[in-house]
Short mmCIF file of C-alpha atoms and ligand atoms in Angstrom, two decimals:
data_model
loop_
_atom_site.label_atom_id
_atom_site.label_comp_id
_atom_site.label_asym_id
_atom_site.label_seq_id
_atom_site.Cartn_x
_atom_site.Cartn_y
_atom_site.Cartn_z
CA MET A 234 16.79 13.56 39.05
CA ALA A 235 16.40 13.65 35.30
CA GLY A 236 17.67 16.88 33.74
CA PRO A 237 15.76 18.79 31.09
CA LYS A 238 15.13 16.83 27.92
CA PRO A 239 17.71 17.88 25.32
CA PHE A 240 16.35 19.46 22.18
CA GLN A 241 15.93 16.86 19.50
CA TRP A 242 13.95 18.14 16.62
CA GLU A 243 12.74 15.32 14.54
CA PHE A 244 9.62 15.25 12.42
CA LYS A 245 8.36 11.72 12.68
CA PRO A 246 6.02 10.85 9.82
CA GLU A 247 7.84 9.44 6.83
CA PRO A 248 7.23 11.19 3.53
CA VAL A 249 3.92 9.85 2.26
CA ALA A 250 4.36 7.28 -0.51
CA ARG A 251 2.58 8.41 -3.65
CA GLU A 252 -0.31 6.18 -4.58
CA VAL A 253 -2.77 5.63 -7.40
CA PHE A 254 -6.34 4.43 -7.24
CA ARG A 255 -7.39 2.24 -10.17
CA ILE A 256 -11.14 2.09 -10.43
CA GLU A 257 -13.31 0.05 -12.73
CA GLY A 258 -16.52 2.06 -12.92
CA GLY A 259 -20.12 1.41 -13.84
CA ARG A 260 -21.14 -0.79 -10.88
CA ARG A 261 -24.08 0.10 -8.64
CA LEU A 262 -23.07 0.39 -5.00
CA ASP A 263 -25.10 -1.82 -2.74
CA GLY A 264 -24.85 -2.53 0.99
CA SER A 265 -24.08 -0.80 4.24
CA VAL A 266 -21.23 1.48 5.33
CA ARG A 267 -20.39 2.80 8.78
CA ILE A 268 -19.22 6.39 9.02
CA SER A 269 -15.99 7.06 10.96
CA GLY A 270 -15.24 9.78 13.47
CA ALA A 271 -14.88 13.30 12.09
CA LYS A 272 -11.40 14.46 11.07
CA ASN A 273 -12.21 18.09 11.80
CA ALA A 274 -13.42 17.22 15.30
CA ALA A 275 -10.66 14.73 16.21
CA LEU A 276 -7.80 17.13 15.39
CA LYS A 277 -9.24 19.89 17.59
CA LEU A 278 -10.00 17.48 20.45
CA MET A 279 -6.41 16.24 20.44
CA ALA A 280 -5.21 19.86 20.53
CA ALA A 281 -7.63 20.62 23.39
CA ALA A 282 -6.00 17.86 25.45
CA VAL A 283 -2.89 20.02 25.90
CA LEU A 284 -5.00 22.41 27.99
CA THR A 285 -4.37 20.00 30.87
CA GLY A 286 -1.42 17.92 32.06
CA GLU A 287 -3.81 15.05 32.80
CA ARG A 288 -4.60 12.21 30.44
CA CYS A 289 -7.44 12.56 27.94
CA ARG A 290 -8.91 9.58 26.14
CA PHE A 291 -10.58 9.72 22.74
CA THR A 292 -12.53 6.95 21.06
CA ASN A 293 -13.97 6.78 17.54
CA VAL A 294 -10.90 8.64 16.28
CA PRO A 295 -10.52 8.07 12.52
CA GLU A 296 -7.31 6.31 11.51
CA ILE A 297 -6.28 8.88 8.93
CA GLU A 298 -3.03 10.57 7.97
CA ASP A 299 -3.95 13.94 9.54
CA VAL A 300 -4.50 12.28 12.93
CA HIS A 301 -1.12 10.58 12.59
CA VAL A 302 0.50 13.92 11.72
CA MET A 303 -1.18 15.58 14.73
CA THR A 304 0.14 12.74 16.90
CA ALA A 305 3.68 13.36 15.65
CA VAL A 306 3.38 17.13 16.14
CA LEU A 307 2.17 16.64 19.74
CA GLU A 308 4.91 14.14 20.51
CA ASP A 309 7.50 16.56 19.22
CA ILE A 310 6.44 19.20 21.73
CA GLY A 311 6.74 16.65 24.53
CA VAL A 312 3.13 15.50 24.75
CA THR A 313 2.64 11.76 25.29
CA VAL A 314 0.24 10.20 22.80
CA GLU A 315 -0.70 6.57 23.22
CA HIS A 316 -2.61 4.50 20.74
CA PRO A 317 -3.69 1.42 22.72
CA GLU A 318 -6.02 0.10 20.05
CA PRO A 319 -7.36 1.18 16.67
CA ASN A 320 -9.46 4.37 16.87
CA VAL A 321 -8.47 5.05 20.48
CA TYR A 322 -5.93 7.75 21.37
CA GLU A 323 -4.77 8.87 24.80
CA VAL A 324 -3.12 12.25 25.06
CA ALA A 325 -1.26 13.37 28.18
CA GLY A 326 -0.03 16.97 28.04
CA GLY A 327 2.28 16.67 31.09
CA ASP A 328 4.81 19.47 31.37
CA THR A 329 5.30 20.25 27.75
CA GLU A 330 8.59 22.10 27.43
CA TRP A 331 9.21 22.78 23.78
CA LEU A 332 6.56 25.29 22.76
CA PHE A 333 7.49 25.38 19.14
CA VAL A 334 5.36 24.23 16.21
CA PRO A 335 7.69 24.16 13.23
CA LEU A 336 7.25 24.84 9.57
CA GLU A 337 7.42 21.12 8.80
CA ALA A 338 4.29 20.53 10.88
CA ALA A 339 2.44 23.46 9.33
CA ALA A 340 3.45 22.40 5.83
CA LYS A 341 2.17 18.87 6.39
CA MET A 342 -1.06 19.93 7.98
CA ARG A 343 -2.58 23.39 8.18
CA ALA A 344 -4.66 22.35 11.16
CA SER A 345 -1.51 22.27 13.34
CA PHE A 346 -2.24 26.01 13.78
CA ILE A 347 -5.03 24.96 16.16
CA LEU A 348 -2.29 24.48 18.77
CA LEU A 349 -1.87 28.28 19.04
CA GLY A 350 -4.84 28.79 21.39
CA PRO A 351 -4.32 25.90 23.81
CA LEU A 352 -0.52 26.33 24.11
CA LEU A 353 -0.85 30.06 24.65
CA GLY A 354 -3.68 29.53 27.13
CA ARG A 355 -1.84 26.96 29.20
CA PHE A 356 1.83 28.00 28.97
CA GLY A 357 1.55 31.66 28.09
CA ARG A 358 3.89 31.39 25.10
CA VAL A 359 4.37 29.61 21.82
CA ILE A 360 6.28 29.98 18.58
CA ILE A 361 4.22 28.63 15.72
CA SER A 362 4.76 28.55 11.98
CA ASN A 363 2.46 30.40 9.62
CA PRO A 364 0.66 27.58 7.78
CA GLY A 365 0.28 29.66 4.62
CA GLY A 366 -2.05 28.83 1.77
CA ASP A 367 -2.80 25.53 0.13
CA ARG A 368 -4.43 24.06 -2.94
CA ILE A 369 -7.89 25.38 -2.07
CA GLY A 370 -6.92 29.00 -1.46
CA ARG A 371 -4.79 31.60 0.35
CA ARG A 372 -6.06 30.67 3.78
CA PRO A 373 -4.64 33.44 5.98
CA VAL A 374 -4.63 33.20 9.80
CA ASN A 375 -5.07 36.90 10.60
CA LEU A 376 -8.38 36.25 12.35
CA HIS A 377 -6.78 33.71 14.72
CA VAL A 378 -4.04 36.18 15.56
CA ASP A 379 -6.51 39.05 16.12
CA ALA A 380 -8.57 36.78 18.39
CA MET A 381 -5.52 36.00 20.55
CA ARG A 382 -4.71 39.72 20.74
CA ALA A 383 -8.29 40.40 21.88
CA LEU A 384 -7.52 38.01 24.75
CA GLY A 385 -4.41 39.98 25.74
CA ALA A 386 -1.71 38.12 23.78
CA GLU A 387 1.29 39.92 22.35
CA ILE A 388 2.13 38.50 18.95
CA GLU A 389 4.96 39.32 16.58
CA TYR A 390 5.52 37.86 13.17
CA ARG A 391 9.11 37.20 12.06
CA ASN A 392 10.59 34.95 9.40
CA GLY A 393 7.45 32.93 8.87
CA TYR A 394 6.77 32.39 12.58
CA TYR A 395 4.32 33.88 15.04
CA PHE A 396 6.00 34.56 18.38
CA ALA A 397 3.10 34.73 20.84
CA LYS A 398 3.10 35.40 24.54
CA ALA A 399 0.59 36.24 27.20
CA PRO A 400 2.35 38.06 30.02
CA GLY A 401 0.91 36.53 33.18
CA ARG A 402 -2.21 34.96 31.78
CA LEU A 403 -4.60 35.53 28.89
CA ARG A 404 -7.53 37.81 29.77
CA GLY A 405 -11.13 37.18 28.82
CA GLY A 406 -12.48 39.65 26.28
CA ASN A 407 -14.73 40.22 23.29
CA VAL A 408 -13.61 38.33 20.21
CA THR A 409 -15.51 39.81 17.30
CA PHE A 410 -14.88 38.21 13.93
CA PRO A 411 -15.48 40.23 10.74
CA GLN A 412 -16.42 36.96 9.01
CA ILE A 413 -17.20 33.39 10.03
CA THR A 414 -14.14 31.24 10.68
CA VAL A 415 -14.23 27.67 11.96
CA MET A 416 -10.70 27.23 13.28
CA GLY A 417 -10.54 30.88 14.34
CA THR A 418 -13.60 30.27 16.54
CA GLU A 419 -12.00 27.10 17.90
CA ASN A 420 -8.66 28.73 18.65
CA ALA A 421 -10.42 31.57 20.51
CA LEU A 422 -12.59 29.08 22.43
CA LEU A 423 -9.61 26.93 23.43
CA ALA A 424 -7.53 29.90 24.56
CA ALA A 425 -10.44 31.44 26.50
CA THR A 426 -11.00 28.33 28.64
CA LEU A 427 -7.87 29.19 30.68
CA ALA A 428 -8.04 32.99 30.41
CA ALA A 429 -8.85 35.19 33.41
CA GLY A 430 -12.48 36.27 33.15
CA HIS A 431 -15.30 36.19 30.66
CA THR A 432 -15.00 35.85 26.87
CA VAL A 433 -17.67 36.37 24.25
CA ILE A 434 -16.97 35.03 20.74
CA GLU A 435 -19.23 36.51 18.08
CA PRO A 436 -20.12 35.65 15.38
CA ALA A 437 -19.03 32.12 16.29
CA ALA A 438 -19.03 29.44 13.60
CA GLN A 439 -21.83 26.89 14.07
CA GLU A 440 -20.25 23.70 12.72
CA PRO A 441 -21.22 20.59 14.72
CA GLU A 442 -17.52 19.81 15.34
CA ILE A 443 -17.33 22.99 17.45
CA ASP A 444 -20.20 21.80 19.64
CA ASP A 445 -18.43 18.48 20.01
CA LEU A 446 -15.36 20.40 21.18
CA ILE A 447 -17.46 22.42 23.65
CA GLU A 448 -18.91 19.18 25.04
CA PHE A 449 -15.41 17.80 25.59
CA LEU A 450 -14.19 21.06 27.16
CA GLN A 451 -17.13 20.95 29.57
CA LYS A 452 -16.07 17.42 30.59
CA MET A 453 -12.60 18.87 31.27
CA GLY A 454 -14.21 21.35 33.66
CA ALA A 455 -14.33 24.32 31.29
CA ARG A 456 -17.23 26.74 31.51
CA ALA A 457 -17.96 27.21 27.86
CA GLU A 458 -21.36 27.36 26.24
CA ARG A 459 -23.07 28.31 23.00
CA THR A 460 -25.46 30.93 24.32
CA ALA A 461 -26.96 31.82 20.92
CA PRO A 462 -26.62 30.09 17.54
CA ASN A 463 -23.70 32.36 16.63
CA ARG A 464 -22.36 33.23 20.08
CA ILE A 465 -20.10 31.27 22.42
CA GLU A 466 -19.36 32.45 25.95
CA VAL A 467 -16.55 31.21 28.16
CA GLU A 468 -15.77 31.82 31.82
CA GLY A 469 -12.05 31.09 32.10
CA GLN A 470 -10.83 28.58 34.69
CA ARG A 471 -7.45 28.27 36.45
CA ARG A 472 -7.02 24.66 35.37
CA LEU A 473 -8.78 21.88 33.50
CA ARG A 474 -8.74 18.12 34.09
CA GLY A 475 -8.42 15.02 31.92
CA ALA A 476 -11.59 13.60 30.33
CA SER A 477 -12.84 10.99 27.86
CA HIS A 478 -14.79 11.60 24.70
CA ALA A 479 -16.09 9.78 21.64
CA VAL A 480 -15.55 11.79 18.43
CA ILE A 481 -18.74 12.66 16.52
CA ALA A 482 -19.42 11.11 13.14
CA ASP A 483 -17.90 12.68 10.05
CA ARG A 484 -20.69 14.50 8.23
CA ILE A 485 -18.50 15.08 5.17
CA GLU A 486 -17.82 11.35 4.85
CA ALA A 487 -21.56 10.64 5.28
CA GLY A 488 -22.39 13.14 2.54
CA THR A 489 -19.74 11.65 0.27
CA PHE A 490 -21.23 8.15 0.55
CA ALA A 491 -24.73 9.53 0.02
CA VAL A 492 -23.62 11.05 -3.29
CA ALA A 493 -21.71 7.87 -4.18
CA ALA A 494 -24.95 5.88 -3.87
CA ALA A 495 -26.78 8.47 -5.98
CA VAL A 496 -24.29 8.69 -8.86
CA THR A 497 -23.87 4.91 -9.16
CA ARG A 498 -27.67 4.50 -9.00
CA GLY A 499 -27.17 2.20 -6.08
CA LYS A 500 -28.71 1.64 -2.68
CA VAL A 501 -26.58 2.28 0.38
CA ARG A 502 -27.38 2.28 4.06
CA ILE A 503 -25.12 4.79 5.79
CA THR A 504 -24.90 4.07 9.51
CA ASN A 505 -23.59 6.24 12.35
CA ALA A 506 -24.60 9.29 10.30
CA HIS A 507 -26.34 12.30 11.79
CA ALA A 508 -28.80 13.38 9.12
CA GLY A 509 -29.26 16.64 11.01
CA HIS A 510 -25.65 17.59 10.23
CA ILE A 511 -26.09 17.37 6.44
CA GLU A 512 -29.54 18.87 5.99
CA ALA A 513 -28.31 21.21 3.23
CA LEU A 514 -27.02 18.27 1.16
CA LEU A 515 -30.13 16.19 1.86
CA ALA A 516 -32.26 19.08 0.58
CA ILE A 517 -30.24 19.04 -2.66
CA LEU A 518 -30.63 15.27 -3.03
CA ASP A 519 -34.36 15.77 -2.54
CA ARG A 520 -34.51 18.57 -5.13
CA VAL A 521 -32.67 16.55 -7.77
CA GLY A 522 -34.92 13.57 -7.08
CA VAL A 523 -32.82 11.03 -5.13
CA ALA A 524 -34.76 9.19 -2.42
CA VAL A 525 -33.24 9.32 1.06
CA ALA A 526 -34.89 7.68 4.08
CA ARG A 527 -33.89 8.46 7.66
CA GLU A 528 -33.87 5.50 10.01
CA GLY A 529 -32.57 6.49 13.44
CA ASP A 530 -28.88 7.27 13.04
CA ALA A 531 -28.87 5.68 9.57
CA LEU A 532 -29.61 7.14 6.15
CA VAL A 533 -30.73 4.96 3.30
CA VAL A 534 -30.01 6.44 -0.11
CA ASP A 535 -31.86 4.58 -2.83
CA ALA A 536 -31.14 5.72 -6.36
CA THR A 537 -31.94 2.42 -8.06
CA ALA A 538 -34.96 4.01 -9.74
CA SER A 539 -33.23 7.23 -10.80
CA GLU A 540 -32.09 7.00 -14.40
CA PRO A 541 -29.88 9.93 -15.52
CA GLY A 542 -32.50 11.82 -17.50
CA ARG A 543 -34.88 11.69 -14.56
CA LEU A 544 -32.77 13.66 -12.11
CA ARG A 545 -33.29 17.43 -12.07
CA CYS A 546 -30.53 20.07 -12.15
CA CYS A 547 -30.15 22.41 -9.21
CA ASP A 548 -28.15 25.55 -8.35
CA ILE A 549 -25.91 25.26 -5.32
CA GLU A 550 -24.00 27.71 -3.15
CA THR A 551 -21.63 26.86 -0.32
CA ALA A 552 -21.96 28.68 3.00
CA PRO A 553 -20.89 28.38 6.64
CA TYR A 554 -22.91 25.82 8.62
CA PRO A 555 -25.85 25.19 8.46
CA GLY A 556 -25.44 25.98 4.75
CA LEU A 557 -23.93 23.59 2.22
CA ALA A 558 -20.41 22.78 3.44
CA THR A 559 -17.62 23.80 1.08
CA ASP A 560 -16.17 20.33 1.76
CA LEU A 561 -19.32 18.87 0.16
CA GLN A 562 -19.16 21.11 -2.92
CA PRO A 563 -16.92 18.71 -4.89
CA PRO A 564 -19.09 15.60 -4.38
CA THR A 565 -22.22 17.65 -5.07
CA CYS A 566 -20.70 18.75 -8.39
CA VAL A 567 -20.29 15.09 -9.36
CA LEU A 568 -23.98 14.58 -8.60
CA LEU A 569 -24.89 17.55 -10.82
CA THR A 570 -23.10 15.97 -13.82
CA GLN A 571 -25.82 13.32 -13.66
CA THR A 572 -28.80 15.67 -13.62
CA GLU A 573 -30.78 17.06 -16.54
CA GLY A 574 -30.13 20.72 -17.42
CA THR A 575 -27.73 23.44 -16.33
CA SER A 576 -26.73 23.82 -12.69
CA HIS A 577 -24.90 26.88 -11.37
CA VAL A 578 -22.29 26.37 -8.65
CA THR A 579 -21.18 29.20 -6.36
CA GLU A 580 -18.25 28.61 -4.00
CA THR A 581 -18.26 31.31 -1.33
CA ILE A 582 -15.68 30.01 1.17
CA PHE A 583 -12.38 29.27 -0.64
CA GLU A 584 -11.18 30.95 -3.81
CA ASP A 585 -9.44 28.00 -5.50
CA ARG A 586 -11.89 25.26 -4.74
CA LEU A 587 -13.35 24.98 -8.23
CA GLU A 588 -10.00 24.23 -9.87
CA TRP A 589 -10.42 20.49 -9.53
CA LEU A 590 -13.36 20.66 -11.97
CA SER A 591 -10.85 20.57 -14.85
CA GLU A 592 -10.03 16.98 -13.80
CA LEU A 593 -13.74 16.15 -13.74
CA ARG A 594 -13.98 17.54 -17.27
CA ARG A 595 -11.35 15.01 -18.41
CA MET A 596 -13.82 12.31 -17.41
CA GLY A 597 -16.47 13.68 -19.77
CA ALA A 598 -18.29 16.15 -17.54
CA ASP A 599 -19.65 19.26 -19.26
CA VAL A 600 -18.28 21.85 -16.87
CA GLU A 601 -17.38 25.48 -17.32
CA VAL A 602 -15.43 27.31 -14.64
CA VAL A 603 -16.64 30.88 -15.08
CA ASP A 604 -14.32 32.43 -12.46
CA GLN A 605 -12.78 31.50 -9.08
CA ARG A 606 -16.20 31.43 -7.45
CA HIS A 607 -18.58 30.28 -10.19
CA ALA A 608 -19.03 27.28 -12.45
CA THR A 609 -21.79 25.79 -14.55
CA ILE A 610 -22.43 22.09 -15.01
CA ARG A 611 -24.59 20.77 -17.84
CA GLY A 612 -25.96 17.27 -17.63
CA PRO A 613 -26.55 14.49 -17.76
CA SER A 614 -23.08 13.46 -18.97
CA ARG A 615 -21.87 9.98 -19.64
CA LEU A 616 -18.70 9.94 -17.59
CA HIS A 617 -15.84 7.81 -18.87
CA GLY A 618 -12.59 6.54 -17.42
CA ALA A 619 -9.49 8.77 -17.65
CA ASP A 620 -6.11 9.45 -16.03
CA VAL A 621 -6.66 12.19 -13.47
CA GLU A 622 -4.82 13.73 -10.56
CA ILE A 623 -5.91 14.63 -7.03
CA GLY A 624 -4.92 18.01 -5.60
CA ASP A 625 -6.68 17.99 -2.24
CA LEU A 626 -8.57 15.40 -0.27
CA ARG A 627 -12.16 16.54 -0.93
CA ALA A 628 -11.58 16.84 -4.67
CA GLY A 629 -9.86 13.45 -4.49
CA ALA A 630 -12.82 11.72 -2.86
CA SER A 631 -15.04 13.29 -5.50
CA LEU A 632 -12.92 11.99 -8.37
CA ILE A 633 -13.40 8.55 -6.84
CA LEU A 634 -17.17 9.08 -7.00
CA ALA A 635 -16.92 10.17 -10.64
CA ALA A 636 -14.78 7.12 -11.43
CA LEU A 637 -17.31 4.81 -9.76
CA ALA A 638 -20.05 6.30 -11.93
CA ALA A 639 -17.95 6.29 -15.12
CA GLU A 640 -17.74 3.67 -17.83
CA GLY A 641 -14.34 2.02 -18.01
CA ALA A 642 -11.19 2.35 -15.94
CA THR A 643 -9.88 5.45 -14.20
CA SER A 644 -6.44 6.00 -12.68
CA ILE A 645 -6.36 8.64 -9.99
CA ARG A 646 -2.86 9.85 -9.14
CA GLY A 647 -2.17 11.44 -5.77
CA ALA A 648 -4.48 8.98 -4.00
CA HIS A 649 -2.50 9.37 -0.78
CA HIS A 650 -4.11 12.82 -0.32
CA VAL A 651 -7.42 11.07 0.30
CA HIS A 652 -5.98 9.12 3.24
CA ARG A 653 -5.39 12.43 4.99
CA GLY A 654 -9.08 12.58 5.73
CA TYR A 655 -11.01 9.40 4.89
CA GLU A 656 -10.56 6.20 6.88
CA LYS A 657 -10.21 3.08 4.72
CA ILE A 658 -12.06 4.71 1.86
CA ASP A 659 -11.00 2.05 -0.65
CA SER A 660 -12.07 -0.90 1.48
CA LYS A 661 -15.36 0.80 2.38
CA PHE A 662 -16.15 1.19 -1.33
CA THR A 663 -14.98 -2.37 -2.06
CA GLU A 664 -17.42 -3.68 0.53
CA LEU A 665 -20.19 -1.86 -1.32
CA GLY A 666 -19.28 -3.70 -4.51
CA ALA A 667 -16.90 -1.22 -6.14
CA ARG A 668 -13.78 -2.32 -7.99
CA ILE A 669 -11.07 -0.13 -6.55
CA GLU A 670 -7.40 -0.92 -6.16
CA ARG A 671 -4.71 1.07 -4.41
CA LEU A 672 -1.24 0.85 -5.94
CA ALA A 673 2.10 2.56 -5.45
CA GLU A 674 2.58 5.19 -8.16
CA GLY A 675 4.61 3.89 -11.08
CA THR A 676 3.45 0.26 -10.76
N1 EPU B 826 -10.08 33.28 6.79
C1 EPU B 826 -9.36 34.45 6.82
N2 EPU B 826 -8.53 34.66 7.90
C2 EPU B 826 -8.40 33.76 8.90
C3 EPU B 826 -9.15 32.57 8.85
C4 EPU B 826 -9.99 32.36 7.78
O1 EPU B 826 -9.43 35.27 5.92
O2 EPU B 826 -7.64 34.02 9.83
C5 EPU B 826 -10.97 33.02 5.65
C6 EPU B 826 -10.55 31.80 4.84
O3 EPU B 826 -9.55 32.09 3.91
C7 EPU B 826 -11.85 31.38 4.22
C8 EPU B 826 -12.88 31.73 5.30
O4 EPU B 826 -12.24 32.68 6.15
O5 EPU B 826 -12.09 32.13 3.08
C9 EPU B 826 -13.37 30.59 6.13
O6 EPU B 826 -12.30 29.78 6.56
P1 EPU B 826 -12.33 28.99 7.95
O7 EPU B 826 -11.42 29.68 8.89
O8 EPU B 826 -13.74 28.79 8.37
O9 EPU B 826 -11.69 27.60 7.52
P2 EPU B 826 -10.72 26.71 8.41
O10 EPU B 826 -11.13 26.79 9.82
O11 EPU B 826 -9.32 27.02 8.07
C10 EPU B 826 -12.12 24.51 8.41
C11 EPU B 826 -11.91 23.10 7.97
C12 EPU B 826 -11.96 23.03 6.44
C13 EPU B 826 -13.32 23.55 5.99
C14 EPU B 826 -13.50 24.99 6.51
C15 EPU B 826 -14.85 25.58 6.17
C16 EPU B 826 -10.50 22.15 9.65
C17 EPU B 826 -9.17 21.57 10.01
N3 EPU B 826 -10.61 22.62 8.43
O12 EPU B 826 -11.03 25.27 7.86
O13 EPU B 826 -11.84 21.67 6.10
O14 EPU B 826 -13.38 23.53 4.59
O15 EPU B 826 -13.36 25.00 7.94
O16 EPU B 826 -15.86 24.80 6.67
O17 EPU B 826 -11.42 22.15 10.46
C18 EPU B 826 -11.11 19.81 4.85
O18 EPU B 826 -11.43 19.12 5.81
O19 EPU B 826 -10.81 19.34 3.73
C19 EPU B 826 -11.11 21.26 5.01
C20 EPU B 826 -10.50 22.08 4.15
#
């Protein structure tokens, strides 16, 4: 009989090679692009799979760095992850024995904290690193921890780690958040599926990725349901089973391509896009004067008739879903550089998410960052090529959009950040007629 697996801590992904995008701007995008599966759904679905020892199969998983990091984190705690073909992942939780999510995992990817709920729910204990802040803000996890405590967990914080245990089993309870939190809602939901009794999560975040997670949990045998727009109720089960699921389309990627078509004055058909998930952005495109047609699960953005002076400025404010996603604030700011007049931008979710605008300014945008939450953008500006640097993936994708709209060549350092969350972004743009090259930094 095989003895217990010896401890071998090894963090698998190699350090990411630094890359640069070189973009020759000023070309209208033209053609069709298919949207990939959503990063922020796929990561949570993979974490949900550890709620059972049985195999779970996911299709339409985006081939992005964050999914590869999640794979490595799961493998390191003894979960088997198979990757039989591109975009398909099979996760088999088995008898996970090393309930430790280290600092290296948290440092690489904040979303590894989503393992707190499922590991605690299934095994009754976990030691997990505090993911800390990142380039877009402080990003505390107090609400996740409070939610676990509301479900009966005992949690201590020592030396950068949360030591969490649920003597016996988690208990259903009322999880009441003082503010909307996406991953906090998801952690509470995942933990509650195996808790004893009934849980009510309120106010629950309303992002479509959470409903995708609920759908998958139901296939696993969980009794979880959104019983009101901002309320999720769960009746805990003793065990869950393996299930298969196709990841929903990435609404942030869809929105990014919609803006790309608009700022290059191109015409792009965006397929596998749920218009209903980006209504707030579509309303902005409508207000500024970009034509968008809905054709089944496709969106056709046609900006061939919109010359810069003919687009109208517009004030924007990010908000939890169904409001304008904070992840779509950076691309929307690029759009506003091409509109006539002064637009006011209010970022309500993360405190450092306007910092990237200083890079956009280097490309000729007339932007003023008033404070951590407010900026003004005057347009239309003639963007020009420049050497700029990416700090986080959403800002990075948006600098690509600015470079595509700009005259001349742009070098974007830190391009590897974009691969954390966008599948084949360079080849998707190339197929639409963009000139974009990906090079190792220093070449
Ligand atoms: N917050 C707390 N305490 C907590 C949790 C959150 O104070 O314990 C605060 C945050 O600092 C923030 C606000 O609550 O000010 C909302 O944060 P939320 O918890 O909703 O964000 P998240 O779950 O950590 C997810 C996405 C983000 C996306 C936000 C908002 C994932 C893996 N991440 O983060 O996506 O911006 O929701 O929609 O789902 C990205 O994909 O680039 C990204 C940053």
